[in-house]
Amino acid sequence: MTDAHTSTEFVIERIREAILSGDLRPGEKLHQDKLADMLGISRTPLRTALTALTQSGLVSYESNRGFYVREFSFSDVAGAFQVRAELEATACRLAAFNMSETAERQLFELVEEGDRLLSPGSLSPENLVPYRRMNVGFHTAIMEFAANPWIKTFVESLHNVPLASDRVIMWRDFYVIRRSHDDHHRIARALAKGQGERAAAIMREHITFALEHLHTQLEEYPEDFLRVPTADTRSSKTRTRRRNRRPAA
Amino acid sequence: MTDAHTSTEFVIERIREAILSGDLRPGEKLHQDKLADMLGISRTPLRTALTALTQSGLVSYESNRGFYVREFSFSDVAGAFQVRAELEATACRLAAFNMSETAERQLFELVEEGDRLLSPGSLSPENLVPYRRMNVGFHTAIMEFAANPWIKTFVESLHNVPLASDRVIMWRDFYVIRRSHDDHHRIARALAKGQGERAAAIMREHITFALEHLHTQLEEYPEDFLRVPTADTRSSKTRTRRRNRRPAA
DNA sequence: ATTGACAATTTTGGATACATTATGTGCATA
DNA sequence: TATGCACATAATGTATCCAAAATTGTCAAT
């Protein structure tokens, strides 16, 4: 199934999934004993997993107080899109210099795959996952052609921000998807022709619009999304308690 | 001394320093028992520290084989500069919208501090550290004004790439420093006037040139820098051993 | 001499036990 | 009633111990 050799690696993946899927809620305390029990392991590999997830940004940590599911404000999400737009635009600019025959073919195949999935005139539920795979593949491919590993690394870590994750697809409005896929067409063609700046511009807008659209969708259909914790989830009592205690130490 | 409350946090900092300073060489194996002994702690907090450092990119890890000081190719370093240039340019563009009175003042104070340090007409060894602090402060300040935490996060992690770290200063050629600080002047003024694009352009070149300069310096005075591991540091024997064994698993 | 198999040793990964720090409760006091 | 302190409780951080895996060394066979 997974290629995780150690239980730590296995648990990292388990918890990441639980957080991104919303099984573990933002701000929720990650109780070591309880979690270890649930997962059927001891605290040692669990703690290892949690520190790893802390570094990759999904979990927050305070010395001697423990781990929490990290909370993201909407401004964090917006910022993630902003930076992703820049990074992937840069990827386009760089990729334009490295487009081999096979690279071109790979992009066009992904684009055609998208065409097939959208050809019915709507995105059926069973095509949602394949479409997402295609989408991820397209963006990833370009970052690989850019041959700058940092871009891919950072973009991946931005996908750990819940609503900025590429697992969110705007499936409600077919026209939006169609248009988004049209961007892919143009980006692929631009790259093939070595028009790096053009590809970059389309990509930047492609991602910037995704944020804008997310924003409007959030207001119209908030129930479609996991709650974004703008307010605090913990009781105000606990919070003041904490504030008062900390400075003493 | 440090504000590390746990020995894990303390050890993370110790090891990071050791790696960035070159005490621990790229590719070197991080032996758990030995390291724990040296640091006077048990393996548990050490392992925690190592997984944390793995995620932040300074250490590499293979299941059941252990931790190694991560090796960076020159192309990694170049890529780090490239991405940093884009990120900090973006920071400039964003910061231009958020320039408060105090923000302006803060920038100009840093610039003036630089003027003072450079006024003798050369950068004396005892001024090297203050200059570095000023430099870091300047770049950090702009990223903070940009109000997008991701930028700062990623740039910080790029500073973990040995030669891309801001602890490397090109002190040999005073004109280069002077010119670099002149960029700071212009960036500060541009931001103060709300000229985001201009500031971004200067910043991009500011960092792009730093890479170019590093490159020439590396060729002229390689002994000034810690060895960049283009070739492998481990014995070829160990390496073939590994290659042959792995596929069996 | 080289290769391959096997045992011995070392090293890593995980579980448990212990120490330390935070949290919560109750009581005394103002 | 509210506040502050002391103690009890619970949770985290670290050390130690055991199990599993990898590395090393030995030896026979070719």
Coordinates of C-alpha atoms (C1' of nucleotides) in Angstrom, one line a residue:
Chain A
M1 CA 0.0 0.0 0.0
T2 CA 2.1 2.8 1.2
D3 CA 5.9 2.7 0.9
A4 CA 6.4 3.8 4.4
H5 CA 9.0 1.6 6.0
T6 CA 8.7 2.9 9.5
S7 CA 5.7 3.5 11.6
T8 CA 6.7 7.1 11.9
E9 CA 6.5 7.6 8.2
F10 CA 3.1 5.9 8.2
V11 CA 1.8 8.0 11.0
I12 CA 3.0 11.2 9.4
E13 CA 0.9 10.4 6.4
R14 CA -2.1 9.4 8.5
I15 CA -2.1 12.6 10.5
R16 CA -1.5 14.8 7.4
E17 CA -4.6 13.2 5.8
A18 CA -6.6 13.6 8.9
I19 CA -5.8 17.3 9.1
L20 CA -6.3 18.1 5.4
S21 CA -9.5 16.2 5.3
G22 CA -10.8 18.0 8.4
D23 CA -11.0 14.9 10.7
L24 CA -8.7 16.8 12.9
R25 CA -10.0 20.4 13.3
P26 CA -7.9 23.5 13.2
G27 CA -6.8 24.5 16.7
E28 CA -7.6 21.0 18.1
K29 CA -5.2 19.8 20.7
L30 CA -3.2 16.8 19.6
H31 CA -3.1 14.7 22.8
Q32 CA -0.1 12.4 22.7
D33 CA -1.4 9.6 24.8
K34 CA -4.8 9.5 23.1
L35 CA -3.5 9.8 19.6
A36 CA -0.9 7.2 20.1
D37 CA -3.6 4.9 21.5
M38 CA -5.9 5.5 18.5
L39 CA -3.1 4.9 16.0
G40 CA -1.9 1.8 17.9
I41 CA 1.6 3.0 18.5
S42 CA 3.7 4.4 21.3
R43 CA 4.3 8.0 21.9
T44 CA 7.8 7.9 20.5
P45 CA 7.0 7.6 16.8
L46 CA 4.0 9.8 17.3
R47 CA 6.1 12.6 18.7
T48 CA 8.5 12.2 15.8
A49 CA 5.7 12.5 13.3
L50 CA 4.3 15.6 15.1
T51 CA 7.6 17.4 15.0
A52 CA 8.0 16.6 11.4
L53 CA 4.5 17.9 10.7
T54 CA 5.3 21.0 12.7
Q55 CA 8.2 21.8 10.5
S56 CA 6.1 21.3 7.4
G57 CA 3.6 23.7 8.8
L58 CA 0.5 21.6 9.5
V59 CA 0.9 21.5 13.2
S60 CA 1.9 24.1 15.7
Y61 CA 3.9 23.5 18.9
E62 CA 4.7 25.2 22.1
S63 CA 7.3 23.9 24.5
N64 CA 5.9 21.9 27.4
R65 CA 2.4 22.6 26.2
G66 CA 2.1 20.3 23.3
F67 CA 1.0 20.1 19.7
Y68 CA -2.1 21.6 18.1
V69 CA -3.6 21.5 14.6
R70 CA -2.4 24.7 13.1
E71 CA -5.0 27.4 12.5
F72 CA -4.9 29.4 9.3
S73 CA -6.6 32.7 8.9
F74 CA -8.1 33.6 5.6
S75 CA -5.3 36.0 5.1
D76 CA -2.9 33.1 5.4
V77 CA -4.8 31.3 2.7
A78 CA -4.7 34.4 0.5
G79 CA -1.0 34.8 1.1
A80 CA -0.5 31.2 0.1
F81 CA -2.2 31.8 -3.3
Q82 CA -0.2 35.0 -3.8
V83 CA 3.1 33.3 -3.3
R84 CA 2.1 30.3 -5.3
A85 CA 1.2 32.5 -8.2
E86 CA 4.6 34.1 -8.1
L87 CA 6.5 30.8 -7.7
E88 CA 4.6 29.0 -10.5
A89 CA 4.9 32.0 -12.7
T90 CA 8.6 31.9 -12.2
A91 CA 8.5 28.2 -12.9
C92 CA 6.9 29.0 -16.3
R93 CA 9.6 31.5 -17.1
L94 CA 12.3 29.0 -16.3
A95 CA 10.6 26.1 -17.9
A96 CA 10.4 27.9 -21.2
F97 CA 14.1 27.5 -21.6
N98 CA 14.0 23.7 -21.0
M99 CA 11.2 22.5 -23.1
S100 CA 12.3 19.2 -24.7
E101 CA 10.3 17.1 -27.1
T102 CA 9.2 14.8 -24.4
A103 CA 8.3 17.7 -22.1
E104 CA 6.1 19.2 -24.7
R105 CA 4.4 15.9 -25.3
Q106 CA 3.8 15.4 -21.6
L107 CA 2.1 18.7 -21.2
F108 CA -0.1 18.2 -24.3
E109 CA -1.1 14.8 -23.1
L110 CA -2.2 16.2 -19.8
V111 CA -4.1 18.9 -21.6
E112 CA -5.9 16.4 -23.8
E113 CA -6.7 14.3 -20.8
G114 CA -8.4 17.3 -19.4
D115 CA -10.3 17.8 -22.6
R116 CA -11.6 14.3 -22.4
L117 CA -12.8 14.7 -18.8
L118 CA -14.6 18.0 -19.6
S119 CA -16.0 16.9 -23.0
P120 CA -19.4 15.8 -21.5
G121 CA -20.1 19.5 -20.8
S122 CA -19.9 19.0 -17.1
L123 CA -17.6 17.5 -14.5
S124 CA -19.2 14.4 -13.2
P125 CA -18.4 13.3 -9.6
E126 CA -16.5 10.3 -10.7
N127 CA -14.3 12.4 -12.9
L128 CA -13.5 14.8 -10.1
V129 CA -10.5 12.8 -8.8
P130 CA -9.0 12.1 -12.3
Y131 CA -9.4 15.8 -13.1
R132 CA -7.7 16.7 -9.9
R133 CA -4.9 14.3 -10.8
M134 CA -4.5 15.9 -14.2
N135 CA -4.5 19.4 -12.7
V136 CA -1.8 18.5 -10.1
G137 CA 0.2 16.7 -12.8
F138 CA 0.1 19.8 -15.1
H139 CA 1.3 22.2 -12.4
T140 CA 3.9 19.7 -11.1
A141 CA 5.2 19.0 -14.6
I142 CA 6.0 22.7 -15.3
M143 CA 7.7 23.0 -11.9
E144 CA 9.9 20.0 -12.9
F145 CA 10.8 21.4 -16.2
A146 CA 11.8 24.6 -14.4
A147 CA 14.6 22.5 -12.9
N148 CA 14.6 24.5 -9.7
P149 CA 13.8 22.2 -6.9
W150 CA 13.0 25.0 -4.5
I151 CA 9.9 26.0 -6.4
K152 CA 8.4 22.6 -6.2
T153 CA 9.3 22.2 -2.5
F154 CA 7.7 25.5 -1.5
V155 CA 4.6 25.1 -3.6
E156 CA 4.1 21.6 -2.1
S157 CA 4.3 23.1 1.3
L158 CA 1.7 25.7 0.3
H159 CA -0.6 22.9 -0.6
N160 CA -0.6 22.0 3.1
V161 CA -2.6 25.1 3.8
P162 CA -6.1 23.7 3.9
L163 CA -8.1 25.8 1.5
A164 CA -5.1 26.5 -0.7
S165 CA -4.6 22.7 -1.2
D166 CA -5.1 21.4 -4.7
R167 CA -7.6 19.0 -3.4
V168 CA -10.1 21.8 -3.4
I169 CA -11.8 22.0 -6.8
M170 CA -14.4 24.6 -7.8
W171 CA -16.8 22.1 -9.2
R172 CA -19.9 24.2 -8.9
D173 CA -19.5 26.5 -11.9
F174 CA -18.6 24.5 -15.0
Y175 CA -17.6 27.6 -16.9
V176 CA -15.0 28.4 -14.4
I177 CA -13.4 25.0 -14.8
R178 CA -13.6 25.2 -18.6
R179 CA -11.9 28.6 -18.5
S180 CA -9.3 27.3 -16.1
H181 CA -8.5 24.4 -18.3
D182 CA -8.4 26.9 -21.2
D183 CA -5.6 28.6 -19.3
H184 CA -3.8 25.2 -19.3
H185 CA -4.1 25.1 -23.1
R186 CA -2.6 28.5 -23.5
I187 CA 0.2 27.9 -21.0
A188 CA 1.2 24.7 -22.7
R189 CA 1.3 26.3 -26.1
A190 CA 3.2 29.3 -24.8
L191 CA 5.8 27.1 -23.2
A192 CA 6.1 25.0 -26.4
K193 CA 6.8 28.2 -28.3
G194 CA 9.3 29.3 -25.7
Q195 CA 7.1 32.3 -24.7
G196 CA 8.1 32.1 -21.0
E197 CA 6.8 35.6 -20.0
R198 CA 3.5 34.9 -21.6
A199 CA 3.1 31.6 -19.9
A200 CA 4.1 33.2 -16.6
A201 CA 1.5 35.9 -17.0
I202 CA -1.3 33.4 -17.7
M203 CA -0.2 31.3 -14.8
R204 CA -0.1 34.2 -12.4
E205 CA -3.6 35.1 -13.4
H206 CA -4.7 31.5 -13.3
I207 CA -3.8 31.2 -9.7
T208 CA -4.8 34.7 -8.7
F209 CA -8.3 34.1 -10.0
A210 CA -8.5 30.8 -8.2
L211 CA -8.2 32.8 -5.0
E212 CA -10.8 35.3 -6.0
H213 CA -13.1 32.6 -7.0
L214 CA -12.5 30.7 -3.7
H215 CA -13.4 33.9 -1.9
T216 CA -16.7 34.3 -3.6
Q217 CA -17.5 30.6 -3.2
L218 CA -16.7 30.9 0.5
E219 CA -19.3 33.6 0.9
E220 CA -22.0 31.9 -1.2
Y221 CA -21.6 28.3 -0.1
P222 CA -19.7 28.3 3.2
E223 CA -21.0 24.9 4.0
D224 CA -19.0 23.5 1.1
F225 CA -15.8 24.2 3.0
L226 CA -14.4 23.2 6.3
R227 CA -14.7 26.1 8.7
V228 CA -11.9 28.6 8.5
P229 CA -11.0 29.6 12.0
T230 CA -11.2 33.4 11.9
A231 CA -12.3 33.5 15.5
D232 CA -10.6 31.4 18.2
T233 CA -11.8 27.9 18.8
R234 CA -10.6 27.5 22.3
S235 CA -12.6 28.8 25.2
S236 CA -11.7 32.4 26.1
K237 CA -11.1 31.1 29.7
T238 CA -8.2 28.9 28.6
R239 CA -6.8 31.7 26.5
T240 CA -6.6 34.3 29.2
R241 CA -5.2 31.7 31.5
R242 CA -2.4 31.1 29.0
R243 CA -1.7 34.7 28.5
N244 CA -1.4 35.4 32.2
R245 CA 0.8 32.4 32.9
R246 CA 3.3 32.6 30.1
P247 CA 5.2 35.8 31.1
A248 CA 6.0 34.4 34.6
A249 CA 8.2 31.7 33.2
Chain B
M1 CA 21.5 32.5 27.2
T2 CA 19.2 30.9 24.7
D3 CA 15.5 30.9 25.2
A4 CA 15.2 27.2 24.5
H5 CA 13.1 25.6 27.1
T6 CA 13.7 22.0 26.2
S7 CA 16.9 20.3 25.4
T8 CA 15.5 19.4 22.0
E9 CA 15.2 23.1 21.1
F10 CA 18.7 23.7 22.4
V11 CA 20.1 20.8 20.4
I12 CA 18.4 21.9 17.2
E13 CA 20.1 25.2 17.4
R14 CA 23.5 23.6 18.2
I15 CA 23.4 21.3 15.2
R16 CA 22.1 24.0 12.9
E17 CA 25.0 26.1 13.9
A18 CA 27.5 23.3 13.5
I19 CA 26.2 22.5 10.0
L20 CA 26.1 26.1 8.8
S21 CA 29.5 26.9 10.3
G22 CA 30.9 23.8 8.6
D23 CA 31.8 21.9 11.8
L24 CA 29.7 19.2 10.4
R25 CA 30.6 18.6 6.8
P26 CA 28.1 18.0 4.0
G27 CA 27.4 14.3 3.5
E28 CA 28.7 13.5 7.0
K29 CA 26.9 10.8 8.8
L30 CA 25.1 11.9 11.9
H31 CA 25.7 9.1 14.3
Q32 CA 23.0 9.0 16.9
D33 CA 24.9 7.5 19.8
K34 CA 28.1 9.5 19.2
L35 CA 26.2 12.8 18.7
A36 CA 24.0 12.3 21.7
D37 CA 27.1 11.6 23.8
M38 CA 28.9 14.7 22.5
L39 CA 26.0 16.9 23.3
G40 CA 25.4 15.2 26.7
I41 CA 21.8 14.1 26.1
S42 CA 20.0 10.9 25.3
R43 CA 19.1 9.8 21.8
T44 CA 15.4 10.8 22.1
P45 CA 15.7 14.6 22.0
L46 CA 18.6 14.2 19.5
R47 CA 16.4 12.2 17.1
T48 CA 13.6 14.8 17.6
A49 CA 16.1 17.5 16.7
L50 CA 17.3 15.6 13.6
T51 CA 13.8 15.1 12.3
A52 CA 13.0 18.7 12.7
L53 CA 16.2 19.7 10.9
T54 CA 15.3 17.2 8.2
Q55 CA 12.1 19.0 7.5
S56 CA 13.8 22.4 7.4
G57 CA 16.2 21.0 4.8
L58 CA 19.6 20.9 6.6
V59 CA 19.6 17.2 7.2
S60 CA 18.7 14.3 5.0
Y61 CA 17.3 11.0 6.2
E62 CA 16.7 7.5 4.9
S63 CA 14.6 5.0 6.8
N64 CA 16.7 2.6 8.9
R65 CA 19.9 4.1 7.6
G66 CA 20.0 7.3 9.5
F67 CA 20.7 11.0 9.2
Y68 CA 23.3 12.8 7.1
V69 CA 24.3 16.4 6.7
R70 CA 22.5 17.3 3.5
E71 CA 24.7 18.0 0.5
F72 CA 24.0 20.9 -1.8
S73 CA 25.2 21.1 -5.4
F74 CA 26.1 24.5 -6.8
S75 CA 23.0 24.4 -8.8
D76 CA 21.0 24.1 -5.6
V77 CA 22.7 27.2 -4.4
A78 CA 22.0 29.0 -7.6
G79 CA 18.4 27.9 -7.5
A80 CA 18.1 29.3 -4.0
F81 CA 19.3 32.7 -5.1
Q82 CA 16.9 32.6 -8.0
V83 CA 13.9 31.9 -5.9
R84 CA 15.0 34.3 -3.2
A85 CA 15.2 37.0 -5.8
E86 CA 11.7 36.4 -6.9
L87 CA 10.3 36.2 -3.4
E88 CA 12.0 39.3 -2.1
A89 CA 11.0 41.2 -5.2
T90 CA 7.5 40.2 -4.5
A91 CA 7.9 41.4 -1.0
C92 CA 8.9 44.8 -2.3
R93 CA 5.9 45.0 -4.5
L94 CA 3.6 44.1 -1.6
A95 CA 5.4 46.3 0.9
A96 CA 5.0 49.4 -1.2
F97 CA 1.3 49.3 -0.3
N98 CA 1.9 49.1 3.4
M99 CA 4.5 51.7 4.1
S100 CA 3.6 53.4 7.3
E101 CA 5.5 56.3 8.9
T102 CA 7.3 54.0 11.3
A103 CA 8.1 51.5 8.5
E104 CA 9.8 54.2 6.5
R105 CA 11.7 55.4 9.5
Q106 CA 12.8 51.9 10.3
L107 CA 14.2 51.4 6.8
F108 CA 16.0 54.6 6.7
E109 CA 17.6 54.0 10.1
L110 CA 18.9 50.7 8.8
V111 CA 20.3 52.4 5.7
E112 CA 22.0 55.1 7.8
E113 CA 23.4 52.4 10.0
G114 CA 25.0 50.9 6.9
D115 CA 26.3 54.3 5.9
R116 CA 28.0 54.7 9.2
L117 CA 29.6 51.2 9.0
L118 CA 30.9 51.9 5.4
S119 CA 32.0 55.5 6.0
P120 CA 35.6 54.6 6.7
G121 CA 36.0 53.5 3.1
S122 CA 36.4 49.9 3.9
L123 CA 34.6 47.3 6.0
S124 CA 36.8 46.4 8.9
P125 CA 36.6 42.9 10.4
E126 CA 35.0 44.2 13.6
N127 CA 32.3 45.8 11.6
L128 CA 31.5 42.7 9.6
V129 CA 29.0 41.3 12.1
P130 CA 27.2 44.6 12.6
Y131 CA 27.0 45.0 8.9
R132 CA 25.6 41.6 8.5
R133 CA 23.0 42.3 11.1
M134 CA 22.0 45.5 9.3
N135 CA 21.8 43.6 6.1
V136 CA 19.6 40.9 7.5
G137 CA 17.5 43.5 9.2
F138 CA 16.9 45.4 6.0
H139 CA 15.8 42.4 4.1
T140 CA 13.7 41.1 6.9
A141 CA 12.0 44.4 7.5
I142 CA 10.8 44.5 3.9
M143 CA 9.4 41.0 4.1
E144 CA 7.6 42.0 7.3
F145 CA 6.0 45.1 5.7
A146 CA 4.9 42.8 2.9
A147 CA 2.6 41.2 5.4
N148 CA 2.8 37.8 3.7
P149 CA 4.3 35.4 6.2
W150 CA 5.0 32.8 3.6
I151 CA 7.6 34.9 2.0
K152 CA 9.6 35.3 5.1
T153 CA 9.2 31.6 6.0
F154 CA 10.6 30.5 2.6
V155 CA 13.4 33.0 2.5
E156 CA 14.4 31.9 5.9
S157 CA 14.6 28.3 4.8
L158 CA 16.6 29.3 1.8
H159 CA 19.1 30.9 4.2
N160 CA 19.7 27.3 5.4
V161 CA 21.4 26.6 2.1
P162 CA 25.1 27.0 3.1
L163 CA 26.4 29.4 0.5
A164 CA 23.1 31.1 0.1
S165 CA 23.0 31.9 3.8
D166 CA 23.1 35.6 4.7
R167 CA 26.1 34.9 6.8
V168 CA 28.2 34.9 3.7
I169 CA 29.4 38.4 3.0
M170 CA 31.5 39.4 0.1
W171 CA 34.0 41.4 2.0
R172 CA 36.9 41.3 -0.5
D173 CA 35.7 44.0 -2.9
F174 CA 34.7 47.1 -1.1
Y175 CA 33.1 48.6 -4.2
V176 CA 30.7 45.6 -4.4
I177 CA 29.6 46.2 -0.9
R178 CA 29.2 49.9 -1.5
R179 CA 27.1 49.3 -4.6
S180 CA 25.1 46.7 -2.8
H181 CA 24.3 49.2 0.0
D182 CA 23.5 51.7 -2.7
D183 CA 20.8 49.3 -3.8
H184 CA 19.4 49.5 -0.3
H185 CA 19.3 53.2 -0.5
R186 CA 17.3 53.1 -3.7
I187 CA 15.0 50.4 -2.5
A188 CA 14.2 52.3 0.6
R189 CA 13.5 55.4 -1.3
A190 CA 11.4 53.6 -3.9
L191 CA 9.3 52.0 -1.2
A192 CA 8.8 55.2 0.6
K193 CA 7.5 56.7 -2.6
G194 CA 5.2 53.7 -3.2
Q195 CA 7.2 52.7 -6.2
G196 CA 6.7 49.0 -5.7
E197 CA 7.7 47.7 -9.1
R198 CA 10.9 49.8 -9.1
A199 CA 11.8 48.5 -5.7
A200 CA 11.1 45.0 -6.9
A201 CA 13.3 45.4 -9.9
I202 CA 16.2 46.7 -7.9
M203 CA 15.8 43.9 -5.3
R204 CA 15.7 41.2 -8.0
E205 CA 19.0 42.5 -9.5
H206 CA 20.4 43.0 -6.0
I207 CA 20.1 39.3 -5.3
T208 CA 20.8 38.0 -8.8
F209 CA 24.0 39.9 -8.8
A210 CA 24.9 38.4 -5.4
L211 CA 24.8 35.0 -7.0
E212 CA 26.9 36.1 -9.9
H213 CA 29.5 37.6 -7.6
L214 CA 29.5 34.5 -5.4
H215 CA 30.2 32.5 -8.5
T216 CA 33.2 34.5 -9.5
Q217 CA 34.5 34.7 -5.9
L218 CA 34.2 30.9 -5.7
E219 CA 36.4 30.5 -8.7
E220 CA 39.0 33.1 -7.6
Y221 CA 39.2 32.3 -3.9
P222 CA 37.7 28.9 -3.3
E223 CA 39.6 28.6 0.0
D224 CA 37.4 31.4 1.4
F225 CA 34.4 29.1 1.3
L226 CA 33.6 25.8 2.8
R227 CA 34.0 23.1 0.2
V228 CA 30.9 22.8 -2.0
P229 CA 30.4 19.1 -2.4
T230 CA 30.2 18.6 -6.2
A231 CA 31.8 15.2 -5.9
D232 CA 30.9 12.7 -3.3
T233 CA 32.4 12.9 0.2
R234 CA 31.9 9.3 1.2
S235 CA 34.2 6.6 0.0
S236 CA 33.2 5.0 -3.2
K237 CA 33.3 1.7 -1.5
T238 CA 30.5 2.6 0.9
R239 CA 28.6 4.1 -2.0
T240 CA 28.6 1.0 -4.2
R241 CA 27.8 -1.1 -1.3
R242 CA 24.7 0.9 -0.7
R243 CA 23.6 0.9 -4.3
N244 CA 23.9 -2.8 -4.6
R245 CA 22.0 -3.5 -1.4
R246 CA 19.1 -1.1 -1.7
P247 CA 17.2 -2.7 -4.7
A248 CA 16.9 -6.0 -2.8
A249 CA 14.6 -4.5 -0.1
Chain C
dA1 C1' 41.4 -13.0 -6.3
dT2 C1' 36.3 -12.5 -6.5
dT3 C1' 31.9 -13.7 -5.3
dG4 C1' 28.3 -15.1 -2.3
dA5 C1' 26.4 -16.8 1.9
dC6 C1' 26.2 -16.5 6.7
dA7 C1' 27.2 -15.1 11.5
dA8 C1' 28.6 -11.2 14.5
dT9 C1' 28.2 -6.6 15.4
dT10 C1' 26.5 -2.2 15.1
dT11 C1' 22.9 1.0 14.6
dT12 C1' 18.5 2.4 14.1
dG13 C1' 13.3 2.4 15.4
dG14 C1' 10.0 1.8 19.0
dA15 C1' 8.2 0.9 23.8
dT16 C1' 8.4 1.7 28.3
dA17 C1' 9.7 4.0 32.6
dC18 C1' 11.0 8.1 34.9
dA19 C1' 11.5 13.3 35.5
dT20 C1' 9.8 17.7 34.8
dT21 C1' 6.5 21.0 33.7
dA22 C1' 1.9 22.7 33.2
dT23 C1' -3.0 22.5 34.6
dG24 C1' -6.9 22.1 37.7
dT25 C1' -9.0 22.0 42.2
dG26 C1' -9.9 23.3 46.8
dC27 C1' -9.2 26.0 50.6
dA28 C1' -7.9 30.0 53.1
dT29 C1' -7.9 34.8 53.1
dA30 C1' -9.1 39.5 52.1
Chain D
dT1 C1' -17.5 36.9 45.9
dA2 C1' -13.0 37.2 44.2
dT3 C1' -8.1 36.3 44.7
dG4 C1' -4.0 33.8 45.6
dC5 C1' -1.6 30.0 47.2
dA6 C1' -0.7 24.9 47.8
dC7 C1' -1.3 20.7 46.5
dA8 C1' -3.0 16.9 43.4
dT9 C1' -3.4 15.5 38.8
dA10 C1' -2.3 15.2 34.2
dA11 C1' 0.5 15.8 30.3
dT12 C1' 4.9 16.7 28.3
dG13 C1' 10.0 15.8 27.8
dT14 C1' 13.9 12.7 28.5
dA15 C1' 16.3 8.4 29.5
dT16 C1' 16.6 3.7 29.1
dC17 C1' 15.6 -0.7 27.4
dC18 C1' 14.4 -4.0 23.8
dA19 C1' 13.5 -5.4 19.0
dA20 C1' 14.3 -5.0 14.2
dA21 C1' 17.2 -3.8 10.5
dA22 C1' 21.5 -2.8 8.3
dT23 C1' 26.4 -3.1 8.1
dT24 C1' 30.6 -5.5 8.7
dG25 C1' 33.6 -9.4 8.8
dT26 C1' 34.6 -14.2 8.0
dC27 C1' 34.9 -18.1 5.3
dA28 C1' 34.0 -21.3 1.8
dA29 C1' 33.4 -22.1 -3.1
dT30 C1' 34.5 -21.0 -7.7

